[in-house]
Amino acid sequence: MAGPRVVIIGAGVVGAALADEISARGWTEVTVVDQGPLPATGGSSSHAPGLVFQTNSSRTMTEMARYTVEKFCSLDVDGKPCFLQVGGLEVATTPERLTELHRRHGWITAWGIEARLLSAEECVAQHPLVNPDRVLGGLLVPTDGLAKAVLAVEAQIRRATERGVTFLPGHEVLDVQQADGRVTGVLTSQGEIPADIVVCCAGIWGPKIARMVGLNLPLTPLAHQLAWTGPVPALAGQTEEAVRPILRHQDADLYYRDRFDTIGIGYYGHRPMPISADDILSVEESDTAGAMPSVLKFTEDDFEPAWTETQSLLPSTKDAKVEEGINGLFSFTTDNFPLMGESPDVKGFWVAEAVWVTHSAGVGLAMAEWLVDGYSSTFDLHECDLNRFEPHQLSPEYVLARDCQNFVEVYDILHPLQPSGHPRPIRTSPFHARQQELGAFFLEANGWERPQWYEANAPLVEGRSLTTPNDWAARYWSPIVGAEAQATRETVAMYDMTALKRLEVTGPGAAAFLEGLTTSKVAKSVGSVTYTLLLDHDGGIRSDITVARLARDLFQVGANGNLDLDWFTRHLPADGTVQVRDITPGTCCIGLWGPLARKVLQPLTDEDFTNEGLKYFRAKRAYIGSVPVTAMRLSYVGELGWELYTTADQGQKLWDTLWQAVQPLGGIAAGRGAFNSLRLEKGYRSFGTDMTYEHDPYEAGVGFAVKLDKGDFVGKAALERRMADVRRKLTCLTIDDPRSVVMGKEPVYEGDRAVGYVTSAAYGYTIGKGIAYAWLPTELATPGTVLHIGYFDQRVEAVVAEEPLFDPTMSRLRG
């Protein structure tokens, strides 16, 4: 036996996959407990229809699905396969859906999986039951198929058992034991099991288990309808379980699969049916009731529209009847990503929750790597990390509303900028009332209402050449965006930067603490501001941040989100010499940027804001009018100016003071649309979009923020190994056609070969070209290289360009 003592709660597809993967890495002192029998434990895995569609807008989720397919294809139980690779077919019955399938084809191609678009005739050839009069076209992924979930569980249990893992069915978890802030064991209905690590893979019961250690798990079990027809005459004589591709009819919230001469019909078009994890029966209770605990009574009235539509799309079903059905429970989260990681408060308690069969083996691998090595070398997990949520995102009202909304929208065509629904607004900056007066069009950022543009600036559009982009890019867009971007470069603009996370690091050990986590020298003179990186132990980028030293033992960190706070907190020294706190809610920030910014600011203060008085990347405390501010000479838009921070109670006064001063100079308030255009012209990266955990600084073009001659820091040794082998680069592309503005996540082609994918994109209103940043092989990242971007059904010509596209000498920033 080797490794720490691990208890995995739940032996469904996730728990079994984790047991298999972690034991393959040498950890064999592992016990898996489940309240149900094996291998069909009674959770969602036991009733799952098994459809595996790999296409997803998230690269990580697609990679997890791909691994699941590959692994399940390699598994069998006594010769019975665990995966039926019949392919996956999505059909369009409306022009809008046909356009969406082109976008989805772009995703799957960008992520490196074979797929092809089909004509209506080709769809019918693939699935002859489909009504040719209903279908306009389709998307086929040949490697999709049907996962035999219970068989996959059994196969992985067998492999793990051979390595020494113990599986204990009939063990209901009553408590997770802990002492001194870490887990010590699990109390079950059959006794205690000591543990150094406990991993919750309990699925729909996950919130109930997590509460045992005080963890609020933002997960809602929802019922989803699955029905089976009786024999369909057109399928008579079918001796193989499935021979046709699994089928999705997303225009009507439906999917289908063969089962010999019958058809399974899954339906998302009904009302959301949430249930509390506390109200789900235990296996023992469900046995008494004669039902599987994850299966609720079928509600026939909810299914009527699905059956009517099914008979239209698959006319042969008119000769059959719906003979059985369930309302099966499975998990939804507020952002549709799994919940993975360690509790922030109880060491050794981990979760792998809200995972569908589609991604189960991938999650099992990622968790095993994370536990054994301290990070996943296969997957970028920043979207899945349990600790990504802001406090408001854990409220019961928020979780229930967003989870139900995600159920309703599961097959909807969603624009990347589409606003979230209820509850909203949640967080408003002190400037919100003034922004409303200016006609702000708000989108949400981490719960904050953030202006995208201001209708008050509509007169600025007149006389400017602002080409309207294509229909998709023109959603949640206005020509005012372009006018605001140009006006920022011409005069001066005020930007609300409150939504960006701000952390305060204090204490006698603060400087040394930050030095050990960052790639640059940050323990510099008081007033210094440093752009730097946080790396994981494998040298991948966890975040890019700014660190301002405001006093000897006081630093303000401009962070990217709650994961940065979590990372800092986990690395705090045990001696109490460092404290970290989130100061975002009690503070606010205005970015005052543009060539006239100094003319606005200097008359409002007695402090020296000349170039000599406050150089680029320096900070100082000052009064702007009567408002105390921390001024940092930074600019994310590539113009002269400052980030001006103050407390929330004085935020509106700061806005009013600056607003009164900018107006005589022709200054404006500007929104996020202009901001994004300007930052791409300047080549500034956005963490989570342009670069993530899987990328290192040299690939991402931020190697200048790494100082290898400083002392040791997290990730340094790994980075030194990686820096000599850079095979891909984040690369700037420009597009001449002003209507061909892409949106991100599109494939990039060299000829007919997909070679990379777009991260961020926008129109550059200063340079008069479209801009797209993309990950490309290094040999194609040479300026002047002509490539093409797959945008829906188009191939848009794009040329690799030198960066930055605007002000390469930095004269405007440093002036």
PDB file of N, CA and C in Angstrom, residues 548-633:
ATOM      1  N   ALA A 548       1.222  46.889  -5.954  1.00  0.00           N
ATOM      2  CA  ALA A 548       1.632  48.255  -5.584  1.00  0.00           C
ATOM      3  C   ALA A 548       2.063  48.264  -4.127  1.00  0.00           C
ATOM      4  N   ARG A 549       3.279  48.759  -3.892  1.00  0.00           N
ATOM      5  CA  ARG A 549       3.758  48.878  -2.506  1.00  0.00           C
ATOM      6  C   ARG A 549       3.391  50.261  -2.000  1.00  0.00           C
ATOM      7  N   LEU A 550       2.401  50.302  -1.100  1.00  0.00           N
ATOM      8  CA  LEU A 550       1.890  51.579  -0.611  1.00  0.00           C
ATOM      9  C   LEU A 550       2.518  51.996   0.712  1.00  0.00           C
ATOM     10  N   ALA A 551       3.119  51.062   1.398  1.00  0.00           N
ATOM     11  CA  ALA A 551       3.866  51.350   2.634  1.00  0.00           C
ATOM     12  C   ALA A 551       4.817  50.176   2.851  1.00  0.00           C
ATOM     13  N   ARG A 552       5.641  50.267   3.872  1.00  0.00           N
ATOM     14  CA  ARG A 552       6.645  49.217   4.071  1.00  0.00           C
ATOM     15  C   ARG A 552       6.011  47.838   4.142  1.00  0.00           C
ATOM     16  N   ASP A 553       4.917  47.727   4.877  1.00  0.00           N
ATOM     17  CA  ASP A 553       4.267  46.432   5.070  1.00  0.00           C
ATOM     18  C   ASP A 553       2.850  46.410   4.509  1.00  0.00           C
ATOM     19  N   LEU A 554       2.594  47.211   3.493  1.00  0.00           N
ATOM     20  CA  LEU A 554       1.255  47.301   2.901  1.00  0.00           C
ATOM     21  C   LEU A 554       1.364  47.251   1.375  1.00  0.00           C
ATOM     22  N   PHE A 555       0.694  46.275   0.784  1.00  0.00           N
ATOM     23  CA  PHE A 555       0.670  46.115  -0.668  1.00  0.00           C
ATOM     24  C   PHE A 555      -0.771  46.001  -1.133  1.00  0.00           C
ATOM     25  N   GLN A 556      -1.047  46.613  -2.271  1.00  0.00           N
ATOM     26  CA  GLN A 556      -2.352  46.436  -2.919  1.00  0.00           C
ATOM     27  C   GLN A 556      -2.139  45.653  -4.207  1.00  0.00           C
ATOM     28  N   VAL A 557      -2.918  44.587  -4.360  1.00  0.00           N
ATOM     29  CA  VAL A 557      -2.777  43.696  -5.503  1.00  0.00           C
ATOM     30  C   VAL A 557      -4.004  43.829  -6.399  1.00  0.00           C
ATOM     31  N   GLY A 558      -3.762  44.117  -7.662  1.00  0.00           N
ATOM     32  CA  GLY A 558      -4.819  44.085  -8.664  1.00  0.00           C
ATOM     33  C   GLY A 558      -4.902  42.676  -9.222  1.00  0.00           C
ATOM     34  N   ALA A 559      -5.960  41.956  -8.869  1.00  0.00           N
ATOM     35  CA  ALA A 559      -6.060  40.526  -9.160  1.00  0.00           C
ATOM     36  C   ALA A 559      -7.115  40.256 -10.225  1.00  0.00           C
ATOM     37  N   ASN A 560      -7.259  38.991 -10.571  1.00  0.00           N
ATOM     38  CA  ASN A 560      -8.208  38.602 -11.616  1.00  0.00           C
ATOM     39  C   ASN A 560      -9.488  37.973 -11.087  1.00  0.00           C
ATOM     40  N   GLY A 561      -9.487  37.558  -9.837  1.00  0.00           N
ATOM     41  CA  GLY A 561     -10.698  36.935  -9.323  1.00  0.00           C
ATOM     42  C   GLY A 561     -10.449  36.219  -8.023  1.00  0.00           C
ATOM     43  N   ASN A 562     -11.466  35.479  -7.593  1.00  0.00           N
ATOM     44  CA  ASN A 562     -11.405  34.840  -6.285  1.00  0.00           C
ATOM     45  C   ASN A 562     -10.345  33.747  -6.215  1.00  0.00           C
ATOM     46  N   LEU A 563      -9.955  33.181  -7.346  1.00  0.00           N
ATOM     47  CA  LEU A 563      -8.916  32.156  -7.319  1.00  0.00           C
ATOM     48  C   LEU A 563      -7.576  32.727  -6.882  1.00  0.00           C
ATOM     49  N   ASP A 564      -7.328  34.003  -7.168  1.00  0.00           N
ATOM     50  CA  ASP A 564      -6.096  34.629  -6.693  1.00  0.00           C
ATOM     51  C   ASP A 564      -6.112  34.771  -5.175  1.00  0.00           C
ATOM     52  N   LEU A 565      -7.256  35.172  -4.646  1.00  0.00           N
ATOM     53  CA  LEU A 565      -7.390  35.258  -3.190  1.00  0.00           C
ATOM     54  C   LEU A 565      -7.186  33.889  -2.559  1.00  0.00           C
ATOM     55  N   ASP A 566      -7.769  32.871  -3.156  1.00  0.00           N
ATOM     56  CA  ASP A 566      -7.626  31.516  -2.637  1.00  0.00           C
ATOM     57  C   ASP A 566      -6.164  31.059  -2.686  1.00  0.00           C
ATOM     58  N   TRP A 567      -5.472  31.371  -3.772  1.00  0.00           N
ATOM     59  CA  TRP A 567      -4.065  30.985  -3.924  1.00  0.00           C
ATOM     60  C   TRP A 567      -3.200  31.655  -2.852  1.00  0.00           C
ATOM     61  N   PHE A 568      -3.424  32.949  -2.657  1.00  0.00           N
ATOM     62  CA  PHE A 568      -2.684  33.658  -1.611  1.00  0.00           C
ATOM     63  C   PHE A 568      -2.968  33.051  -0.234  1.00  0.00           C
ATOM     64  N   THR A 569      -4.232  32.818   0.034  1.00  0.00           N
ATOM     65  CA  THR A 569      -4.628  32.328   1.355  1.00  0.00           C
ATOM     66  C   THR A 569      -3.997  30.978   1.650  1.00  0.00           C
ATOM     67  N   ARG A 570      -3.935  30.113   0.660  1.00  0.00           N
ATOM     68  CA  ARG A 570      -3.367  28.774   0.856  1.00  0.00           C
ATOM     69  C   ARG A 570      -1.859  28.814   1.114  1.00  0.00           C
ATOM     70  N   HIS A 571      -1.223  29.897   0.695  1.00  0.00           N
ATOM     71  CA  HIS A 571       0.226  29.985   0.852  1.00  0.00           C
ATOM     72  C   HIS A 571       0.652  30.878   2.024  1.00  0.00           C
ATOM     73  N   LEU A 572      -0.308  31.347   2.812  1.00  0.00           N
ATOM     74  CA  LEU A 572       0.048  32.200   3.942  1.00  0.00           C
ATOM     75  C   LEU A 572       0.951  31.468   4.924  1.00  0.00           C
ATOM     76  N   PRO A 573       1.960  32.145   5.453  1.00  0.00           N
ATOM     77  CA  PRO A 573       2.821  31.504   6.453  1.00  0.00           C
ATOM     78  C   PRO A 573       2.043  31.222   7.731  1.00  0.00           C
ATOM     79  N   ALA A 574       2.429  30.159   8.396  1.00  0.00           N
ATOM     80  CA  ALA A 574       1.708  29.741   9.603  1.00  0.00           C
ATOM     81  C   ALA A 574       1.972  30.641  10.788  1.00  0.00           C
ATOM     82  N   ASP A 575       2.986  31.492  10.695  1.00  0.00           N
ATOM     83  CA  ASP A 575       3.356  32.306  11.862  1.00  0.00           C
ATOM     84  C   ASP A 575       2.523  33.576  12.013  1.00  0.00           C
ATOM     85  N   GLY A 576       1.582  33.802  11.117  1.00  0.00           N
ATOM     86  CA  GLY A 576       0.696  34.961  11.238  1.00  0.00           C
ATOM     87  C   GLY A 576       1.316  36.281  10.859  1.00  0.00           C
ATOM     88  N   THR A 577       2.441  36.272  10.172  1.00  0.00           N
ATOM     89  CA  THR A 577       3.115  37.533   9.820  1.00  0.00           C
ATOM     90  C   THR A 577       2.544  38.191   8.570  1.00  0.00           C
ATOM     91  N   VAL A 578       1.594  37.522   7.917  1.00  0.00           N
ATOM     92  CA  VAL A 578       0.997  38.081   6.704  1.00  0.00           C
ATOM     93  C   VAL A 578      -0.518  37.930   6.779  1.00  0.00           C
ATOM     94  N   GLN A 579      -1.217  38.970   6.371  1.00  0.00           N
ATOM     95  CA  GLN A 579      -2.673  38.919   6.269  1.00  0.00           C
ATOM     96  C   GLN A 579      -3.087  39.318   4.845  1.00  0.00           C
ATOM     97  N   VAL A 580      -4.105  38.651   4.349  1.00  0.00           N
ATOM     98  CA  VAL A 580      -4.647  38.971   3.026  1.00  0.00           C
ATOM     99  C   VAL A 580      -6.145  39.171   3.161  1.00  0.00           C
ATOM    100  N   ARG A 581      -6.642  40.249   2.569  1.00  0.00           N
ATOM    101  CA  ARG A 581      -8.093  40.441   2.583  1.00  0.00           C
ATOM    102  C   ARG A 581      -8.554  41.063   1.267  1.00  0.00           C
ATOM    103  N   ASP A 582      -9.799  40.766   0.937  1.00  0.00           N
ATOM    104  CA  ASP A 582     -10.424  41.298  -0.276  1.00  0.00           C
ATOM    105  C   ASP A 582     -11.019  42.661   0.063  1.00  0.00           C
ATOM    106  N   ILE A 583     -10.492  43.716  -0.567  1.00  0.00           N
ATOM    107  CA  ILE A 583     -10.985  45.061  -0.284  1.00  0.00           C
ATOM    108  C   ILE A 583     -11.909  45.567  -1.397  1.00  0.00           C
ATOM    109  N   THR A 584     -12.228  44.702  -2.353  1.00  0.00           N
ATOM    110  CA  THR A 584     -13.032  45.129  -3.505  1.00  0.00           C
ATOM    111  C   THR A 584     -14.370  45.737  -3.100  1.00  0.00           C
ATOM    112  N   PRO A 585     -15.157  45.078  -2.236  1.00  0.00           N
ATOM    113  CA  PRO A 585     -16.487  45.635  -1.942  1.00  0.00           C
ATOM    114  C   PRO A 585     -16.464  47.019  -1.315  1.00  0.00           C
ATOM    115  N   GLY A 586     -15.415  47.333  -0.578  1.00  0.00           N
ATOM    116  CA  GLY A 586     -15.369  48.618   0.119  1.00  0.00           C
ATOM    117  C   GLY A 586     -14.634  49.705  -0.628  1.00  0.00           C
ATOM    118  N   THR A 587     -14.218  49.414  -1.845  1.00  0.00           N
ATOM    119  CA  THR A 587     -13.474  50.395  -2.622  1.00  0.00           C
ATOM    120  C   THR A 587     -14.059  50.503  -4.023  1.00  0.00           C
ATOM    121  N   CYS A 588     -13.535  51.437  -4.785  1.00  0.00           N
ATOM    122  CA  CYS A 588     -13.968  51.607  -6.176  1.00  0.00           C
ATOM    123  C   CYS A 588     -12.803  52.211  -6.951  1.00  0.00           C
ATOM    124  N   CYS A 589     -12.943  52.222  -8.268  1.00  0.00           N
ATOM    125  CA  CYS A 589     -11.832  52.697  -9.083  1.00  0.00           C
ATOM    126  C   CYS A 589     -12.331  53.323 -10.368  1.00  0.00           C
ATOM    127  N   ILE A 590     -11.732  54.439 -10.733  1.00  0.00           N
ATOM    128  CA  ILE A 590     -11.958  55.072 -12.029  1.00  0.00           C
ATOM    129  C   ILE A 590     -10.640  55.092 -12.788  1.00  0.00           C
ATOM    130  N   GLY A 591     -10.674  54.604 -14.005  1.00  0.00           N
ATOM    131  CA  GLY A 591      -9.539  54.766 -14.899  1.00  0.00           C
ATOM    132  C   GLY A 591      -9.715  56.065 -15.664  1.00  0.00           C
ATOM    133  N   LEU A 592      -8.824  57.000 -15.445  1.00  0.00           N
ATOM    134  CA  LEU A 592      -8.868  58.291 -16.150  1.00  0.00           C
ATOM    135  C   LEU A 592      -7.752  58.273 -17.179  1.00  0.00           C
ATOM    136  N   TRP A 593      -8.119  58.137 -18.469  1.00  0.00           N
ATOM    137  CA  TRP A 593      -7.121  57.887 -19.490  1.00  0.00           C
ATOM    138  C   TRP A 593      -7.380  58.723 -20.745  1.00  0.00           C
ATOM    139  N   GLY A 594      -6.314  59.122 -21.366  1.00  0.00           N
ATOM    140  CA  GLY A 594      -6.387  59.884 -22.607  1.00  0.00           C
ATOM    141  C   GLY A 594      -5.334  60.974 -22.622  1.00  0.00           C
ATOM    142  N   PRO A 595      -5.037  61.534 -23.777  1.00  0.00           N
ATOM    143  CA  PRO A 595      -3.970  62.540 -23.869  1.00  0.00           C
ATOM    144  C   PRO A 595      -4.208  63.781 -23.020  1.00  0.00           C
ATOM    145  N   LEU A 596      -5.473  64.049 -22.658  1.00  0.00           N
ATOM    146  CA  LEU A 596      -5.774  65.227 -21.840  1.00  0.00           C
ATOM    147  C   LEU A 596      -5.963  64.882 -20.364  1.00  0.00           C
ATOM    148  N   ALA A 597      -5.610  63.665 -19.977  1.00  0.00           N
ATOM    149  CA  ALA A 597      -5.859  63.227 -18.599  1.00  0.00           C
ATOM    150  C   ALA A 597      -5.161  64.115 -17.576  1.00  0.00           C
ATOM    151  N   ARG A 598      -3.950  64.535 -17.870  1.00  0.00           N
ATOM    152  CA  ARG A 598      -3.237  65.367 -16.899  1.00  0.00           C
ATOM    153  C   ARG A 598      -3.891  66.734 -16.762  1.00  0.00           C
ATOM    154  N   LYS A 599      -4.429  67.249 -17.861  1.00  0.00           N
ATOM    155  CA  LYS A 599      -5.114  68.546 -17.794  1.00  0.00           C
ATOM    156  C   LYS A 599      -6.374  68.467 -16.947  1.00  0.00           C
ATOM    157  N   VAL A 600      -6.950  67.272 -16.878  1.00  0.00           N
ATOM    158  CA  VAL A 600      -8.103  67.086 -15.999  1.00  0.00           C
ATOM    159  C   VAL A 600      -7.649  67.000 -14.542  1.00  0.00           C
ATOM    160  N   LEU A 601      -6.637  66.202 -14.286  1.00  0.00           N
ATOM    161  CA  LEU A 601      -6.316  65.840 -12.910  1.00  0.00           C
ATOM    162  C   LEU A 601      -5.508  66.901 -12.164  1.00  0.00           C
ATOM    163  N   GLN A 602      -4.520  67.467 -12.813  1.00  0.00           N
ATOM    164  CA  GLN A 602      -3.585  68.341 -12.076  1.00  0.00           C
ATOM    165  C   GLN A 602      -4.267  69.530 -11.408  1.00  0.00           C
ATOM    166  N   PRO A 603      -5.232  70.188 -12.046  1.00  0.00           N
ATOM    167  CA  PRO A 603      -5.884  71.317 -11.355  1.00  0.00           C
ATOM    168  C   PRO A 603      -6.707  70.918 -10.142  1.00  0.00           C
ATOM    169  N   LEU A 604      -6.978  69.620  -9.991  1.00  0.00           N
ATOM    170  CA  LEU A 604      -7.832  69.164  -8.901  1.00  0.00           C
ATOM    171  C   LEU A 604      -7.054  68.793  -7.647  1.00  0.00           C
ATOM    172  N   THR A 605      -5.715  68.887  -7.686  1.00  0.00           N
ATOM    173  CA  THR A 605      -4.924  68.399  -6.578  1.00  0.00           C
ATOM    174  C   THR A 605      -3.680  69.257  -6.359  1.00  0.00           C
ATOM    175  N   ASP A 606      -3.175  69.244  -5.146  1.00  0.00           N
ATOM    176  CA  ASP A 606      -1.920  69.929  -4.841  1.00  0.00           C
ATOM    177  C   ASP A 606      -0.712  69.040  -5.092  1.00  0.00           C
ATOM    178  N   GLU A 607      -0.950  67.751  -5.294  1.00  0.00           N
ATOM    179  CA  GLU A 607       0.146  66.827  -5.556  1.00  0.00           C
ATOM    180  C   GLU A 607       0.666  67.003  -6.979  1.00  0.00           C
ATOM    181  N   ASP A 608       1.911  66.614  -7.188  1.00  0.00           N
ATOM    182  CA  ASP A 608       2.557  66.753  -8.492  1.00  0.00           C
ATOM    183  C   ASP A 608       2.252  65.529  -9.356  1.00  0.00           C
ATOM    184  N   PHE A 609       1.441  65.742 -10.391  1.00  0.00           N
ATOM    185  CA  PHE A 609       1.111  64.665 -11.316  1.00  0.00           C
ATOM    186  C   PHE A 609       1.795  64.867 -12.672  1.00  0.00           C
ATOM    187  N   THR A 610       2.874  65.622 -12.682  1.00  0.00           N
ATOM    188  CA  THR A 610       3.672  65.699 -13.901  1.00  0.00           C
ATOM    189  C   THR A 610       4.404  64.376 -14.090  1.00  0.00           C
ATOM    190  N   ASN A 611       5.052  64.245 -15.228  1.00  0.00           N
ATOM    191  CA  ASN A 611       5.789  63.006 -15.502  1.00  0.00           C
ATOM    192  C   ASN A 611       6.890  62.788 -14.471  1.00  0.00           C
ATOM    193  N   GLU A 612       7.495  63.879 -13.994  1.00  0.00           N
ATOM    194  CA  GLU A 612       8.525  63.761 -12.980  1.00  0.00           C
ATOM    195  C   GLU A 612       7.925  63.493 -11.602  1.00  0.00           C
ATOM    196  N   GLY A 613       6.732  64.021 -11.379  1.00  0.00           N
ATOM    197  CA  GLY A 613       6.104  63.879 -10.071  1.00  0.00           C
ATOM    198  C   GLY A 613       5.537  62.489  -9.835  1.00  0.00           C
ATOM    199  N   LEU A 614       5.104  61.824 -10.883  1.00  0.00           N
ATOM    200  CA  LEU A 614       4.590  60.459 -10.757  1.00  0.00           C
ATOM    201  C   LEU A 614       4.844  59.733 -12.062  1.00  0.00           C
ATOM    202  N   LYS A 615       5.921  58.986 -12.094  1.00  0.00           N
ATOM    203  CA  LYS A 615       6.318  58.294 -13.310  1.00  0.00           C
ATOM    204  C   LYS A 615       5.417  57.085 -13.578  1.00  0.00           C
ATOM    205  N   TYR A 616       5.540  56.575 -14.782  1.00  0.00           N
ATOM    206  CA  TYR A 616       4.799  55.387 -15.205  1.00  0.00           C
ATOM    207  C   TYR A 616       5.119  54.219 -14.266  1.00  0.00           C
ATOM    208  N   PHE A 617       4.088  53.509 -13.855  1.00  0.00           N
ATOM    209  CA  PHE A 617       4.158  52.395 -12.913  1.00  0.00           C
ATOM    210  C   PHE A 617       4.669  52.840 -11.537  1.00  0.00           C
ATOM    211  N   ARG A 618       4.155  53.990 -11.094  1.00  0.00           N
ATOM    212  CA  ARG A 618       4.357  54.449  -9.729  1.00  0.00           C
ATOM    213  C   ARG A 618       2.998  54.813  -9.142  1.00  0.00           C
ATOM    214  N   ALA A 619       2.929  54.830  -7.816  1.00  0.00           N
ATOM    215  CA  ALA A 619       1.686  55.136  -7.113  1.00  0.00           C
ATOM    216  C   ALA A 619       1.942  56.166  -6.032  1.00  0.00           C
ATOM    217  N   LYS A 620       0.891  56.911  -5.687  1.00  0.00           N
ATOM    218  CA  LYS A 620       0.977  57.850  -4.561  1.00  0.00           C
ATOM    219  C   LYS A 620      -0.416  58.086  -3.994  1.00  0.00           C
ATOM    220  N   ARG A 621      -0.438  58.531  -2.763  1.00  0.00           N
ATOM    221  CA  ARG A 621      -1.678  58.952  -2.117  1.00  0.00           C
ATOM    222  C   ARG A 621      -1.864  60.436  -2.393  1.00  0.00           C
ATOM    223  N   ALA A 622      -3.104  60.843  -2.633  1.00  0.00           N
ATOM    224  CA  ALA A 622      -3.377  62.246  -2.944  1.00  0.00           C
ATOM    225  C   ALA A 622      -4.834  62.548  -2.636  1.00  0.00           C
ATOM    226  N   TYR A 623      -5.152  63.847  -2.676  1.00  0.00           N
ATOM    227  CA  TYR A 623      -6.548  64.280  -2.621  1.00  0.00           C
ATOM    228  C   TYR A 623      -6.922  64.801  -3.992  1.00  0.00           C
ATOM    229  N   ILE A 624      -8.020  64.300  -4.520  1.00  0.00           N
ATOM    230  CA  ILE A 624      -8.603  64.828  -5.756  1.00  0.00           C
ATOM    231  C   ILE A 624      -9.828  65.610  -5.333  1.00  0.00           C
ATOM    232  N   GLY A 625      -9.711  66.927  -5.336  1.00  0.00           N
ATOM    233  CA  GLY A 625     -10.735  67.720  -4.672  1.00  0.00           C
ATOM    234  C   GLY A 625     -10.689  67.365  -3.193  1.00  0.00           C
ATOM    235  N   SER A 626     -11.820  66.941  -2.672  1.00  0.00           N
ATOM    236  CA  SER A 626     -11.870  66.569  -1.261  1.00  0.00           C
ATOM    237  C   SER A 626     -11.792  65.070  -1.051  1.00  0.00           C
ATOM    238  N   VAL A 627     -11.543  64.332  -2.115  1.00  0.00           N
ATOM    239  CA  VAL A 627     -11.593  62.865  -2.032  1.00  0.00           C
ATOM    240  C   VAL A 627     -10.182  62.292  -1.909  1.00  0.00           C
ATOM    241  N   PRO A 628      -9.906  61.517  -0.864  1.00  0.00           N
ATOM    242  CA  PRO A 628      -8.603  60.853  -0.763  1.00  0.00           C
ATOM    243  C   PRO A 628      -8.548  59.674  -1.738  1.00  0.00           C
ATOM    244  N   VAL A 629      -7.478  59.607  -2.505  1.00  0.00           N
ATOM    245  CA  VAL A 629      -7.347  58.537  -3.486  1.00  0.00           C
ATOM    246  C   VAL A 629      -5.956  57.921  -3.395  1.00  0.00           C
ATOM    247  N   THR A 630      -5.881  56.692  -3.876  1.00  0.00           N
ATOM    248  CA  THR A 630      -4.605  56.085  -4.222  1.00  0.00           C
ATOM    249  C   THR A 630      -4.528  56.120  -5.736  1.00  0.00           C
ATOM    250  N   ALA A 631      -3.558  56.850  -6.246  1.00  0.00           N
ATOM    251  CA  ALA A 631      -3.405  57.018  -7.691  1.00  0.00           C
ATOM    252  C   ALA A 631      -2.264  56.140  -8.179  1.00  0.00           C
ATOM    253  N   MET A 632      -2.550  55.298  -9.156  1.00  0.00           N
ATOM    254  CA  MET A 632      -1.524  54.462  -9.768  1.00  0.00           C
ATOM    255  C   MET A 632      -1.419  54.826 -11.237  1.00  0.00           C
ATOM    256  N   ARG A 633      -0.205  55.108 -11.660  1.00  0.00           N
ATOM    257  CA  ARG A 633      -0.027  55.501 -13.050  1.00  0.00           C
ATOM    258  C   ARG A 633       0.080  54.236 -13.913  1.00  0.00           C
TER     259      ARG A 633
END
